[in-house]
Coordinates of N, CA and C in Angstrom, one line a residue:
I1 N -14.4 10.3 -18.3 CA -15.4 9.8 -17.4 C -14.8 8.6 -16.6
M2 N -14.8 8.5 -15.5 CA -14.1 8.1 -14.4 C -15.1 6.8 -14.3
G3 N -14.1 5.2 -13.6 CA -15.1 4.3 -13.2 C -13.7 3.7 -12.0
Y4 N -14.0 3.1 -10.9 CA -13.4 2.4 -10.0 C -13.9 0.9 -9.7
E5 N -13.2 0.0 -10.0 CA -13.5 -1.5 -9.7 C -13.5 -1.8 -8.3
G6 N -13.4 -0.8 -7.5 CA -12.9 -1.2 -6.2 C -13.4 -2.5 -5.4
H7 N -14.5 -3.0 -5.7 CA -15.0 -4.2 -5.0 C -14.9 -5.0 -6.1
L8 N -14.0 -5.3 -6.5 CA -13.6 -6.8 -7.0 C -12.0 -6.6 -6.4
L9 N -11.5 -6.1 -6.5 CA -9.8 -6.1 -6.0 C -9.3 -7.4 -4.9
Q10 N -10.3 -8.0 -4.2 CA -9.7 -8.8 -3.4 C -10.6 -10.2 -3.8
V11 N -11.1 -10.1 -5.0 CA -11.8 -11.9 -5.5 C -10.6 -12.7 -5.6
P12 N -10.7 -13.8 -4.8 CA -9.2 -14.5 -4.9 C -8.8 -15.3 -5.9
D13 N -10.0 -15.8 -6.5 CA -9.8 -16.3 -7.8 C -9.1 -15.9 -9.0
P14 N -7.9 -15.8 -9.2 CA -7.7 -14.7 -10.7 C -8.4 -14.5 -12.0
D15 N -8.7 -15.7 -12.2 CA -9.4 -16.1 -13.6 C -10.9 -15.6 -13.2
E16 N -11.8 -15.3 -12.2 CA -13.0 -15.0 -11.7 C -12.4 -13.6 -11.3
K17 N -11.5 -13.0 -11.0 CA -11.1 -11.4 -11.1 C -11.2 -10.7 -12.1
R18 N -10.3 -11.4 -13.0 CA -10.3 -10.8 -14.8 C -11.4 -10.8 -14.9
Q19 N -12.1 -11.6 -14.9 CA -13.6 -12.0 -15.9 C -14.6 -10.7 -15.4
K20 N -14.6 -10.5 -14.2 CA -15.4 -9.5 -13.6 C -15.1 -7.8 -13.8
I21 N -13.5 -8.1 -13.3 CA -12.9 -6.7 -14.0 C -13.0 -6.3 -15.3
E22 N -13.0 -7.2 -16.0 CA -13.1 -6.9 -17.9 C -14.8 -7.0 -18.0
E23 N -15.6 -7.4 -17.0 CA -16.8 -6.9 -17.7 C -17.7 -5.6 -16.6
A24 N -16.8 -4.6 -15.7 CA -16.8 -3.5 -15.6 C -16.3 -2.9 -16.5
M25 N -15.7 -3.2 -17.1 CA -14.5 -1.9 -18.2 C -15.4 -2.1 -18.9
R26 N -16.5 -3.4 -19.5 CA -17.2 -3.2 -20.6 C -18.0 -2.1 -20.4
T27 N -18.8 -2.1 -19.7 CA -19.7 -1.3 -18.6 C -19.2 -0.1 -19.0
L28 N -18.1 0.4 -18.4 CA -17.6 2.0 -18.1 C -17.6 2.7 -19.6
V29 N -17.0 1.4 -20.2 CA -16.6 1.7 -21.6 C -18.1 2.1 -22.2
G30 N -18.7 1.4 -22.3 CA -20.2 1.5 -22.8 C -20.7 2.6 -22.5
C31 N -20.7 3.4 -21.0 CA -21.3 4.4 -20.8 C -20.6 5.7 -21.5
K32 N -19.3 5.7 -21.9 CA -18.4 6.5 -22.3 C -19.0 7.1 -24.0
T33 N -19.3 5.4 -24.6 CA -19.8 5.7 -26.0 C -21.2 6.0 -26.0
A34 N -22.1 5.7 -24.9 CA -23.4 6.4 -24.6 C -23.4 7.9 -24.8
I35 N -22.8 8.4 -23.6 CA -22.4 9.8 -24.0 C -21.7 10.6 -25.0
E36 N -21.2 9.9 -26.1 CA -20.6 10.4 -27.3 C -21.6 10.7 -28.3
A37 N -22.7 9.2 -27.8 CA -23.2 9.2 -28.9 C -24.5 10.3 -28.4
K38 N -24.5 11.1 -27.5 CA -25.5 12.5 -27.1 C -24.9 13.7 -27.6
G39 N -23.4 13.2 -28.4 CA -22.9 14.7 -28.7 C -21.7 15.1 -27.4
I40 N -21.5 14.5 -26.4 CA -20.4 15.2 -25.1 C -19.0 14.4 -25.9
P41 N -18.4 15.2 -25.5 CA -16.9 14.6 -26.2 C -16.8 13.6 -24.7
C42 N -15.6 12.5 -25.2 CA -15.2 11.7 -23.7 C -14.1 11.4 -24.2
E43 N -12.8 12.1 -23.9 CA -11.4 11.5 -24.3 C -11.1 10.7 -23.2
I44 N -11.2 10.7 -22.1 CA -10.4 9.9 -21.2 C -11.7 8.8 -20.5
V45 N -11.0 7.8 -20.6 CA -11.5 6.9 -19.7 C -10.7 6.5 -18.6
S46 N -10.9 6.3 -17.1 CA -9.9 6.6 -16.3 C -10.9 5.2 -15.3
A47 N -9.7 4.3 -14.9 CA -10.1 3.5 -13.6 C -8.8 2.8 -13.3
G48 N -9.1 1.6 -12.8 CA -8.0 1.3 -12.4 C -7.2 1.5 -11.1
G49 N -7.3 0.6 -10.1 CA -6.2 1.4 -9.1 C -5.2 0.1 -8.8
T50 N -4.7 0.2 -7.6 CA -3.3 -0.3 -7.5 C -3.8 -2.3 -7.4
G51 N -4.8 -2.2 -6.5 CA -5.0 -3.6 -7.0 C -5.6 -4.2 -7.7
S52 N -5.9 -3.3 -9.2 CA -6.3 -3.8 -10.5 C -5.8 -3.5 -11.6
Y53 N -5.0 -2.5 -11.5 CA -4.7 -2.0 -12.5 C -4.0 -3.0 -13.4
Q54 N -3.5 -4.5 -12.9 CA -2.8 -5.3 -14.0 C -3.6 -5.8 -14.7
I55 N -4.8 -6.0 -14.7 CA -6.0 -6.6 -15.5 C -6.5 -5.0 -16.0
T56 N -6.8 -4.3 -15.6 CA -7.7 -3.2 -16.2 C -6.6 -2.3 -17.4
S57 N -5.7 -2.7 -17.3 CA -4.7 -2.0 -18.2 C -4.2 -2.6 -19.6
D58 N -5.1 -3.8 -19.6 CA -5.4 -4.7 -20.7 C -6.9 -4.8 -21.5
C59 N -7.7 -3.8 -20.5 CA -9.0 -3.4 -21.0 C -9.3 -2.5 -22.4
E60 N -10.1 -3.0 -23.3 CA -9.9 -2.2 -24.4 C -10.8 -0.9 -23.8
G61 N -10.3 0.6 -24.6 CA -11.1 1.5 -24.0 C -10.8 2.7 -23.0
V62 N -10.1 1.9 -22.2 CA -9.5 2.6 -21.1 C -8.1 2.8 -21.4
T63 N -8.2 4.8 -21.1 CA -6.5 5.3 -21.6 C -5.9 5.7 -20.7
E64 N -6.8 5.4 -19.1 CA -6.1 6.5 -18.2 C -5.8 4.9 -16.8
L65 N -4.6 4.9 -15.9 CA -4.8 4.5 -14.6 C -4.6 5.2 -13.5
Q66 N -5.5 5.0 -12.4 CA -5.0 5.4 -11.0 C -4.5 4.5 -9.6
A67 N -3.6 3.7 -10.3 CA -2.8 3.0 -9.5 C -1.7 3.5 -8.7
G68 N -2.5 4.5 -7.8 CA -1.4 5.5 -7.3 C -0.3 4.7 -6.1
G69 N -1.3 4.0 -5.5 CA -0.4 3.0 -4.4 C 0.2 2.3 -4.9
G70 N 0.2 1.9 -6.0 CA 1.2 0.7 -6.5 C 2.7 1.0 -6.3
I71 N 3.3 2.3 -6.3 CA 4.2 3.3 -6.5 C 5.2 2.1 -5.1
F72 N 4.2 2.1 -4.1 CA 4.6 2.1 -2.9 C 4.7 -0.2 -2.5
A73 N 3.7 -0.7 -3.3 CA 3.5 -2.2 -3.3 C 3.4 -2.8 -2.0
D74 N 2.3 -2.0 -0.6 CA 2.8 -2.9 -0.1 C 1.5 -4.1 0.4
P75 N 2.2 -4.5 1.3 CA 1.6 -6.1 1.8 C 0.2 -5.9 1.4
M76 N -0.9 -5.5 1.8 CA -2.2 -5.3 1.9 C -2.4 -5.8 0.1
Y77 N -1.6 -4.7 -0.8 CA -1.6 -5.1 -2.2 C -1.6 -6.4 -2.5
V78 N -0.5 -6.7 -1.9 CA 0.4 -8.1 -2.6 C -0.5 -9.6 -1.8
N79 N -0.6 -9.3 -0.5 CA -1.1 -10.6 0.3 C -3.1 -11.0 -0.2
K80 N -3.3 -9.3 -0.6 CA -5.3 -9.1 -0.5 C -5.6 -9.1 -1.7
C81 N -4.6 -8.7 -2.4 CA -5.6 -8.0 -3.9 C -4.5 -8.9 -4.9
G82 N -3.4 -9.9 -4.8 CA -2.6 -10.4 -5.7 C -1.7 -9.7 -6.5
L83 N -1.4 -8.5 -6.0 CA -0.5 -7.6 -6.6 C 0.8 -8.4 -7.3
T84 N 1.3 -8.4 -8.1 CA 2.6 -9.1 -8.1 C 3.3 -8.2 -9.2
G85 N 4.9 -8.7 -9.1 CA 6.2 -7.7 -10.0 C 6.4 -6.7 -9.7
L86 N 5.9 -6.1 -8.5 CA 6.3 -4.9 -7.9 C 7.1 -4.7 -6.0
D87 N 8.1 -4.2 -5.9 CA 8.6 -4.8 -4.7 C 8.5 -3.3 -3.6
Y88 N 8.2 -4.2 -2.7 CA 7.8 -2.9 -1.5 C 9.2 -1.7 -1.6
S89 N 8.7 -0.4 -1.4 CA 9.5 0.9 -1.3 C 9.4 1.6 -0.2
L90 N 8.0 1.8 0.4 CA 8.3 2.4 1.6 C 8.3 1.6 2.7
S91 N 9.1 2.8 3.4 CA 9.0 2.2 5.0 C 9.2 3.2 6.2
V92 N 9.3 2.6 7.4 CA 8.8 3.9 7.9 C 10.4 3.2 9.3
L93 N 10.9 3.9 9.6 CA 12.3 3.9 10.4 C 11.4 3.9 12.2
A94 N 11.8 2.8 12.5 CA 11.7 2.9 14.2 C 12.8 2.4 15.1
T95 N 12.7 2.7 16.2 CA 13.3 2.4 17.4 C 13.2 1.4 18.3
V96 N 14.0 0.5 18.3 CA 13.8 -0.4 19.4 C 13.7 0.2 21.0
A97 N 12.4 0.5 21.5 CA 12.2 1.0 22.8 C 12.5 0.0 24.5
S98 N 12.1 -1.2 24.0 CA 11.8 -2.0 25.1 C 12.2 -3.4 24.6
R99 N 12.8 -4.4 25.4 CA 12.8 -5.6 25.0 C 12.5 -6.2 26.6
P100 N 11.1 -6.6 26.7 CA 10.5 -7.1 28.1 C 11.0 -8.4 28.1
E101 N 11.3 -9.3 27.0 CA 11.6 -10.6 27.1 C 12.5 -10.8 25.4
K102 N 13.2 -12.1 26.3 CA 13.9 -12.2 24.7 C 13.0 -12.8 23.7
G103 N 11.9 -13.0 23.7 CA 11.3 -13.4 21.9 C 10.0 -11.9 21.8
R104 N 10.7 -11.1 22.5 CA 9.6 -9.8 21.9 C 10.6 -8.3 22.2
M105 N 9.9 -7.8 21.5 CA 10.4 -6.0 21.6 C 9.4 -4.9 21.7
V106 N 9.8 -3.9 21.7 CA 8.5 -3.1 21.3 C 9.1 -1.5 20.9
L107 N 8.6 -1.5 19.7 CA 9.3 -0.4 18.9 C 8.4 0.9 18.8
D108 N 9.4 2.6 18.6 CA 8.9 3.2 18.9 C 8.0 4.3 18.0
C109 N 7.1 3.5 17.7 CA 6.2 3.4 16.7 C 4.7 3.1 16.9
G110 N 3.6 3.2 16.1 CA 2.7 2.8 16.6 C 1.4 3.3 15.5
R111 N -0.2 3.6 16.0 CA -0.9 4.0 14.6 C -1.0 5.4 14.3
K112 N -0.3 6.0 15.3 CA 0.0 7.6 14.5 C 0.8 7.6 13.7
T113 N 1.4 6.5 13.8 CA 2.9 6.2 12.6 C 2.2 5.6 10.9
M114 N 1.9 4.5 11.2 CA 1.4 3.6 10.5 C -0.3 2.9 10.5
H115 N -0.6 2.8 10.1 CA -2.1 2.3 9.6 C -2.3 1.2 9.8
P116 N -2.8 0.2 10.6 CA -3.1 -1.1 10.9 C -3.7 -1.9 10.2
D117 N -5.0 -1.2 10.1 CA -6.5 -1.8 9.8 C -6.7 -3.1 8.8
F118 N -5.8 -2.8 7.3 CA -5.8 -3.7 6.3 C -5.0 -5.1 6.7
Q119 N -3.7 -4.3 6.9 CA -2.6 -5.1 7.4 C -1.5 -4.8 8.2
L120 N -1.1 -5.3 9.4 CA -0.5 -5.4 10.2 C 1.4 -5.0 9.1
P121 N 2.2 -4.3 9.8 CA 3.6 -3.8 9.1 C 4.1 -5.4 8.8
L122 N 5.2 -5.2 8.3 CA 6.2 -6.4 8.3 C 7.6 -5.7 8.5
V123 N 8.5 -6.3 9.0 CA 9.7 -6.1 9.8 C 10.6 -6.1 8.3
K124 N 11.3 -5.2 8.1 CA 12.3 -5.6 7.0 C 13.4 -5.8 7.4
A125 N 13.8 -6.8 6.3 CA 15.4 -7.2 7.1 C 15.3 -8.4 8.3
W126 N 14.6 -8.8 9.0 CA 14.1 -9.8 9.9 C 13.1 -10.7 9.5
P127 N 13.1 -11.7 8.8 CA 12.0 -12.4 8.4 C 11.2 -13.3 9.5
D128 N 11.9 -13.4 10.3 CA 11.3 -14.1 11.5 C 10.9 -13.1 12.7
A129 N 11.0 -11.9 12.6 CA 10.6 -10.9 13.4 C 8.8 -10.7 13.0
E130 N 7.8 -10.6 13.7 CA 6.8 -10.0 13.3 C 5.7 -9.3 14.3
V131 N 5.3 -8.6 13.9 CA 4.4 -7.4 14.5 C 3.3 -8.3 14.9
T132 N 2.9 -7.9 15.9 CA 1.5 -8.8 16.4 C 0.3 -7.7 16.9
A133 N 0.7 -6.6 17.4 CA -0.2 -5.8 17.8 C 0.4 -3.7 17.3
L134 N -0.4 -2.8 17.3 CA -0.2 -1.6 17.6 C -1.0 -1.0 18.2
S135 N -0.4 -0.2 19.3 CA -1.3 0.9 20.4 C -0.9 2.3 19.6
A136 N -1.6 3.3 20.3 CA -1.2 4.6 19.6 C 0.1 5.0 19.2
E137 N 1.3 4.3 20.2 CA 2.5 5.2 19.7 C 3.3 4.1 20.0
H138 N 3.2 2.4 20.1 CA 4.1 1.4 20.1 C 3.6 0.2 19.3
C139 N 4.9 -0.4 19.0 CA 4.8 -1.8 18.1 C 4.9 -2.7 18.4
A140 N 4.0 -3.9 19.0 CA 4.8 -5.0 19.7 C 5.2 -5.9 18.6
V141 N 6.4 -6.8 18.6 CA 7.0 -7.5 17.7 C 7.8 -8.9 18.8
T142 N 7.1 -9.7 17.8 CA 7.5 -11.0 18.8 C 8.7 -11.3 17.6
L143 N 10.2 -11.8 18.6 CA 11.1 -12.3 17.4 C 11.1 -13.8 17.4
G144 N 12.0 -14.2 16.4 CA 12.5 -15.7 16.2 C 13.7 -15.4 16.7
P145 N 14.5 -16.9 16.2 CA 15.8 -17.0 16.7 C 17.1 -16.0 15.9
E146 N 16.9 -15.7 15.0 CA 17.8 -14.8 14.0 C 17.5 -13.2 14.9
S147 N 16.3 -13.0 15.5 CA 16.1 -11.2 15.7 C 16.2 -11.2 17.0
Q148 N 16.6 -12.5 18.0 CA 16.4 -12.0 19.3 C 17.7 -11.3 19.7
D149 N 18.8 -10.7 19.2 CA 19.8 -10.1 19.6 C 19.7 -8.6 19.1
L150 N 18.7 -8.2 18.7 CA 18.0 -6.6 18.7 C 18.1 -6.5 20.2
K151 N 18.6 -5.0 20.3 CA 18.8 -4.4 21.6 C 18.1 -3.4 21.4
I152 N 18.1 -2.4 22.3 CA 17.0 -1.1 22.6 C 18.4 -0.5 21.6
G153 N 17.7 1.0 21.2 CA 18.4 1.8 20.5 C 18.5 1.3 19.1
D154 N 18.4 0.3 18.8 CA 18.6 -0.5 17.3 C 17.5 0.3 16.8
K155 N 17.8 0.8 15.0 CA 16.9 1.0 14.0 C 16.2 -0.3 13.5
I156 N 15.1 0.1 13.4 CA 14.5 -1.3 12.7 C 13.5 -0.3 11.3
E157 N 13.5 -0.8 9.9 CA 12.9 -0.3 9.1 C 11.3 -1.7 9.1
L158 N 10.1 -0.7 9.0 CA 8.9 -1.8 8.9 C 8.5 -1.2 7.6
I159 N 7.7 -2.5 6.9 CA 7.3 -1.9 5.8 C 5.4 -1.7 6.2
P160 N 5.0 -0.9 6.0 CA 3.8 -0.2 6.4 C 2.6 -1.1 5.7
G161 N 1.6 -2.0 6.4 CA 0.5 -3.1 5.6 C -0.1 -2.3 4.6
Y162 N -0.6 -0.9 5.0 CA -1.2 -0.2 3.7 C -0.7 1.1 3.6
A163 N 0.2 1.4 2.8 CA 0.9 2.8 1.9 C -0.1 3.7 2.6
D164 N -1.1 3.7 1.3 CA -2.1 4.9 1.2 C -2.6 5.4 2.3
F165 N -2.7 5.0 3.8 CA -3.5 5.3 4.9 C -2.0 6.0 5.3
T166 N -0.8 5.4 5.5 CA -0.1 5.5 6.2 C 0.8 7.1 5.4
T167 N 0.7 7.2 4.3 CA 1.7 8.4 4.0 C 0.6 9.4 4.4
I168 N -0.7 9.7 4.6 CA -1.4 10.8 4.9 C -1.4 11.2 6.4
L169 N -0.3 10.2 6.8 CA 0.1 10.7 8.5 C 1.1 11.1 8.6
H170 N 2.1 11.9 7.5 CA 3.5 12.1 7.5 C 3.3 13.6 6.7
E171 N 4.1 14.3 7.1 CA 5.0 15.7 6.5 C 5.5 15.5 5.2
N172 N 6.4 14.3 5.3 CA 7.5 14.0 4.6 C 7.6 12.8 3.9
F173 N 8.3 12.7 2.6 CA 9.0 11.1 2.1 C 10.2 11.9 2.4
Y174 N 11.0 10.7 2.8 CA 12.8 10.9 2.8 C 13.2 10.1 2.0
G175 N 14.0 10.4 0.9 CA 14.4 9.6 -0.3 C 15.7 8.9 0.3
F176 N 16.1 7.7 -0.1 CA 17.7 7.4 0.6 C 17.9 6.7 -0.8
R177 N 19.0 6.7 -1.2 CA 20.2 5.6 -1.9 C 21.1 5.8 -1.5
N178 N 21.8 4.5 -1.4 CA 22.8 3.7 -0.8 C 22.8 4.3 0.6
D179 N 22.1 4.2 1.1 CA 21.9 5.1 2.6 C 22.2 5.9 2.8
R180 N 22.0 7.0 2.3 CA 22.5 8.3 2.7 C 20.8 9.2 1.7
L181 N 20.9 9.8 2.6 CA 19.2 10.9 2.4 C 20.0 11.7 1.0
E182 N 18.8 11.3 0.4 CA 19.0 12.0 -1.2 C 18.0 13.0 -1.7
V183 N 16.9 13.1 -0.9 CA 15.9 14.0 -1.5 C 14.6 14.0 -0.2
V184 N 14.3 14.9 0.1 CA 13.3 15.4 1.2 C 11.7 16.2 -0.1
W185 N 10.6 15.4 0.1 CA 9.8 15.6 -0.6 C 8.4 16.0 0.1
P186 N 7.8 17.0 -0.2 CA 6.8 17.1 0.9 C 5.2 16.3 0.5
I187 N 4.8 16.1 1.6 CA 3.9 15.5 1.2 C 2.4 16.3 1.1
Q188 N 2.1 17.1 -0.4 CA 1.3 18.3 0.0 C -0.7 17.5 0.2
G189 N -1.0 16.5 0.3 CA -2.1 16.1 0.4 C -2.2 15.6 1.7
R190 N -1.4 15.9 2.5 CA -1.5 15.6 4.1 C -2.2 16.2 4.7
G191 N -3.4 15.8 5.5 CA -4.7 16.8 6.3 C -5.2 17.5 5.2
K192 N -5.5 16.9 4.1 CA -6.1 17.8 3.0 C -7.7 17.0 2.9
I193 N -8.1 16.0 3.2 CA -8.9 15.4 3.5 C -10.5 16.0 4.2
Q194 N -11.4 15.9 3.6 CA -12.4 16.8 3.9 C -13.9 16.5 3.5

């Protein structure tokens, strides 16, 4: 049996969030018990997404977690769902395409590269640079004093605000270790949502 407590991911108070998720899991496990009482085997109780698995994993009777996006620990899950203990691991490589003024740059990536609806991307390695908008193919960034020396042609890594919707826009993951390309993994599910 599968349940998903997605309606509770963004409950701001941690104690209230825990209480409500535990209640939802008791209901789900109760359904498993009712199914088995009718003579139907039910070995798997699957629940928990990236925004809730840290609580759901403590719930008695849950045998499987569905925290797929947790592998990337994106800013949406960290800032809006309270995810802790994981580092960001997905980035998108972009190029500075324009420097229209000292405190601003435009990158060669936009909504066709990263999904911005839940949270705008973060600029990796430049904490004083802030993404302000994404058009279809461009990303507007305001720059603080430490990032103002970036030049046209410089490569910038962005941490997608919501990795789940970003991954389905691409054909492959490129795995780097020590600044060297180590592996290319095809994204098998890309374009398969119907």
